[in-house]
């Protein structure tokens, strides 16, 4: 009887370990996917921000050039 209970406990422990390992593997996969999604999102936002900054710089350069041209023609 004691040996049967011991085998049952060992089998249960092995099953528990396998389930825990499977859960840990899935967690690692999920974390990798989330990290990749986060990196992609960050890149997308960085691209959008870079485009906005570029547009502002171009616009301000045009305005600065026009103001400089007016100053030079007035001098």
Short mmCIF file of N, CA and C in Angstrom, two decimals:
data_model
loop_
_atom_site.label_atom_id
_atom_site.label_comp_id
_atom_site.label_asym_id
_atom_site.label_seq_id
_atom_site.Cartn_x
_atom_site.Cartn_y
_atom_site.Cartn_z
N UNK A 1 0.83 -1.19 0.00
CA UNK A 1 0.00 0.00 0.00
C UNK A 1 0.87 1.25 0.00
N UNK A 2 1.89 1.30 0.85
CA UNK A 2 2.75 2.46 0.94
C UNK A 2 3.52 2.65 -0.37
N UNK A 3 3.95 1.54 -0.97
CA UNK A 3 4.68 1.62 -2.23
C UNK A 3 3.77 2.15 -3.34
N UNK A 4 2.52 1.72 -3.33
CA UNK A 4 1.54 2.18 -4.31
C UNK A 4 1.31 3.68 -4.17
N UNK A 5 1.19 4.16 -2.95
CA UNK A 5 0.98 5.59 -2.72
C UNK A 5 2.22 6.38 -3.13
N UNK A 6 3.39 5.81 -2.88
CA UNK A 6 4.64 6.47 -3.26
C UNK A 6 4.75 6.58 -4.78
N UNK A 7 4.40 5.51 -5.50
CA UNK A 7 4.42 5.53 -6.95
C UNK A 7 3.41 6.54 -7.48
N UNK A 8 2.26 6.59 -6.85
CA UNK A 8 1.23 7.52 -7.25
C UNK A 8 1.69 8.96 -7.06
N UNK A 9 2.36 9.23 -5.95
CA UNK A 9 2.89 10.57 -5.67
C UNK A 9 3.98 10.92 -6.67
N UNK A 10 4.85 9.97 -6.99
CA UNK A 10 5.93 10.20 -7.95
C UNK A 10 5.36 10.47 -9.33
N UNK A 11 4.34 9.72 -9.72
CA UNK A 11 3.71 9.93 -11.01
C UNK A 11 3.03 11.29 -11.06
N UNK A 12 2.37 11.66 -9.99
CA UNK A 12 1.71 12.96 -9.91
C UNK A 12 2.75 14.07 -9.98
N UNK A 13 3.85 13.90 -9.30
CA UNK A 13 4.90 14.90 -9.32
C UNK A 13 5.48 15.04 -10.73
N UNK A 14 5.67 13.93 -11.41
CA UNK A 14 6.19 13.98 -12.78
C UNK A 14 5.19 14.69 -13.68
N UNK A 15 3.92 14.40 -13.50
CA UNK A 15 2.88 15.06 -14.29
C UNK A 15 2.86 16.55 -13.98
N UNK A 16 2.94 16.89 -12.71
CA UNK A 16 2.97 18.29 -12.31
C UNK A 16 4.18 19.01 -12.91
N UNK A 17 5.32 18.33 -12.89
CA UNK A 17 6.53 18.93 -13.45
C UNK A 17 6.38 19.17 -14.94
N UNK A 18 5.82 18.21 -15.64
CA UNK A 18 5.62 18.36 -17.08
C UNK A 18 4.66 19.50 -17.39
N UNK A 19 3.60 19.59 -16.59
CA UNK A 19 2.65 20.69 -16.79
C UNK A 19 3.30 22.03 -16.50
N UNK A 20 4.11 22.09 -15.45
CA UNK A 20 4.79 23.33 -15.10
C UNK A 20 5.79 23.71 -16.18
N UNK A 21 6.51 22.73 -16.71
CA UNK A 21 7.45 23.00 -17.80
C UNK A 21 6.73 23.50 -19.05
N UNK A 22 5.62 22.87 -19.37
CA UNK A 22 4.84 23.29 -20.53
C UNK A 22 4.32 24.72 -20.33
N UNK A 23 3.88 25.02 -19.14
CA UNK A 23 3.39 26.38 -18.83
C UNK A 23 4.53 27.38 -18.91
N UNK A 24 5.71 27.01 -18.40
CA UNK A 24 6.87 27.90 -18.46
C UNK A 24 7.29 28.14 -19.91
N UNK A 25 7.28 27.09 -20.73
CA UNK A 25 7.61 27.25 -22.15
C UNK A 25 6.63 28.20 -22.83
N UNK A 26 5.36 28.03 -22.54
CA UNK A 26 4.35 28.90 -23.14
C UNK A 26 4.52 30.34 -22.67
N UNK A 27 4.85 30.51 -21.40
CA UNK A 27 5.09 31.85 -20.87
C UNK A 27 6.27 32.51 -21.58
N UNK A 28 7.33 31.77 -21.82
CA UNK A 28 8.49 32.30 -22.53
C UNK A 28 8.11 32.70 -23.95
N UNK A 29 7.34 31.87 -24.62
CA UNK A 29 6.86 32.19 -25.97
C UNK A 29 6.03 33.47 -25.95
N UNK A 30 5.10 33.55 -25.00
CA UNK A 30 4.25 34.74 -24.88
C UNK A 30 5.06 36.00 -24.60
N UNK A 31 6.06 35.88 -23.71
CA UNK A 31 6.91 37.03 -23.39
C UNK A 31 7.73 37.48 -24.60
N UNK A 32 8.26 36.53 -25.35
CA UNK A 32 9.01 36.87 -26.56
C UNK A 32 8.11 37.58 -27.56
N UNK A 33 6.90 37.06 -27.74
CA UNK A 33 5.94 37.70 -28.67
C UNK A 33 5.60 39.11 -28.21
N UNK A 34 5.37 39.28 -26.93
CA UNK A 34 5.03 40.61 -26.39
C UNK A 34 6.21 41.57 -26.57
N UNK A 35 7.41 41.09 -26.34
CA UNK A 35 8.59 41.94 -26.51
C UNK A 35 8.75 42.34 -27.97
N UNK A 36 8.52 41.41 -28.87
CA UNK A 36 8.62 41.71 -30.30
C UNK A 36 7.54 42.72 -30.70
N UNK A 37 6.33 42.54 -30.21
CA UNK A 37 5.26 43.49 -30.49
C UNK A 37 5.60 44.87 -29.95
N UNK A 38 6.17 44.92 -28.76
CA UNK A 38 6.56 46.19 -28.17
C UNK A 38 7.64 46.89 -28.98
N UNK A 39 8.62 46.12 -29.45
CA UNK A 39 9.67 46.71 -30.28
C UNK A 39 9.10 47.24 -31.59
N UNK A 40 8.20 46.49 -32.20
CA UNK A 40 7.59 46.95 -33.45
C UNK A 40 6.78 48.22 -33.23
N UNK A 41 6.04 48.27 -32.15
CA UNK A 41 5.25 49.46 -31.83
C UNK A 41 6.17 50.66 -31.59
N UNK A 42 7.25 50.45 -30.86
CA UNK A 42 8.20 51.54 -30.59
C UNK A 42 8.82 52.04 -31.88
N UNK A 43 9.17 51.12 -32.79
CA UNK A 43 9.74 51.53 -34.08
C UNK A 43 8.73 52.34 -34.88
N UNK A 44 7.48 51.90 -34.86
CA UNK A 44 6.43 52.60 -35.60
C UNK A 44 6.26 54.02 -35.06
N UNK A 45 6.19 54.17 -33.74
CA UNK A 45 6.05 55.49 -33.14
C UNK A 45 7.29 56.34 -33.41
N UNK A 46 8.46 55.74 -33.37
CA UNK A 46 9.69 56.48 -33.66
C UNK A 46 9.67 56.99 -35.09
N UNK A 47 9.20 56.17 -36.03
CA UNK A 47 9.10 56.60 -37.42
C UNK A 47 8.12 57.76 -37.56
N UNK A 48 6.97 57.66 -36.91
CA UNK A 48 5.98 58.73 -36.97
C UNK A 48 6.57 60.02 -36.39
N UNK A 49 7.21 59.91 -35.23
CA UNK A 49 7.81 61.08 -34.60
C UNK A 49 8.90 61.68 -35.49
N UNK A 50 9.72 60.84 -36.09
CA UNK A 50 10.78 61.34 -36.98
C UNK A 50 10.17 62.08 -38.16
N UNK A 51 9.10 61.56 -38.73
CA UNK A 51 8.44 62.23 -39.85
C UNK A 51 7.87 63.58 -39.45
N UNK A 52 7.27 63.65 -38.27
CA UNK A 52 6.72 64.92 -37.79
C UNK A 52 7.84 65.93 -37.58
N UNK A 53 8.93 65.50 -36.95
CA UNK A 53 10.06 66.40 -36.73
C UNK A 53 10.63 66.88 -38.06
N UNK A 54 10.78 65.97 -39.01
CA UNK A 54 11.28 66.35 -40.33
C UNK A 54 10.38 67.39 -40.99
N UNK A 55 9.07 67.18 -40.91
CA UNK A 55 8.13 68.14 -41.50
C UNK A 55 8.26 69.51 -40.86
N UNK A 56 8.36 69.55 -39.53
CA UNK A 56 8.51 70.83 -38.84
C UNK A 56 9.83 71.49 -39.23
N UNK A 57 10.90 70.72 -39.30
CA UNK A 57 12.19 71.30 -39.66
C UNK A 57 12.15 71.89 -41.06
N UNK A 58 11.56 71.19 -42.00
CA UNK A 58 11.44 71.70 -43.37
C UNK A 58 10.63 72.99 -43.38
N UNK A 59 9.50 72.99 -42.66
CA UNK A 59 8.65 74.18 -42.61
C UNK A 59 9.39 75.36 -41.98
N UNK A 60 10.09 75.13 -40.87
CA UNK A 60 10.81 76.22 -40.20
C UNK A 60 11.98 76.71 -41.05
N UNK A 61 12.63 75.80 -41.78
CA UNK A 61 13.72 76.22 -42.66
C UNK A 61 13.19 77.14 -43.75
N UNK A 62 12.04 76.79 -44.31
CA UNK A 62 11.43 77.64 -45.35
C UNK A 62 11.13 79.02 -44.78
N UNK A 63 10.54 79.06 -43.60
CA UNK A 63 10.20 80.35 -42.98
C UNK A 63 11.45 81.14 -42.65
N UNK A 64 12.49 80.47 -42.15
CA UNK A 64 13.74 81.15 -41.81
C UNK A 64 14.41 81.69 -43.07
N UNK A 65 14.42 80.91 -44.14
CA UNK A 65 15.01 81.37 -45.39
C UNK A 65 14.26 82.58 -45.94
N UNK A 66 12.93 82.55 -45.87
CA UNK A 66 12.13 83.67 -46.34
C UNK A 66 12.40 84.92 -45.51
N UNK A 67 12.48 84.76 -44.19
CA UNK A 67 12.76 85.91 -43.32
C UNK A 67 14.15 86.45 -43.59
N UNK A 68 15.13 85.58 -43.79
CA UNK A 68 16.49 86.01 -44.08
C UNK A 68 16.56 86.74 -45.42
N UNK A 69 15.83 86.23 -46.40
CA UNK A 69 15.81 86.88 -47.71
C UNK A 69 15.22 88.28 -47.60
N UNK A 70 14.16 88.44 -46.81
CA UNK A 70 13.55 89.76 -46.61
C UNK A 70 14.54 90.71 -45.94
N UNK A 71 15.26 90.20 -44.93
CA UNK A 71 16.25 91.03 -44.24
C UNK A 71 17.37 91.45 -45.17
N UNK A 72 17.84 90.51 -45.99
CA UNK A 72 18.93 90.82 -46.90
C UNK A 72 18.51 91.81 -47.97
N UNK A 73 17.27 91.72 -48.44
CA UNK A 73 16.81 92.65 -49.48
C UNK A 73 16.56 94.03 -48.91
N UNK A 74 16.25 94.10 -47.63
CA UNK A 74 15.99 95.39 -47.00
C UNK A 74 17.30 96.11 -46.67
N UNK A 75 18.38 95.37 -46.58
CA UNK A 75 19.67 95.98 -46.16
C UNK A 75 20.38 96.65 -47.28
#
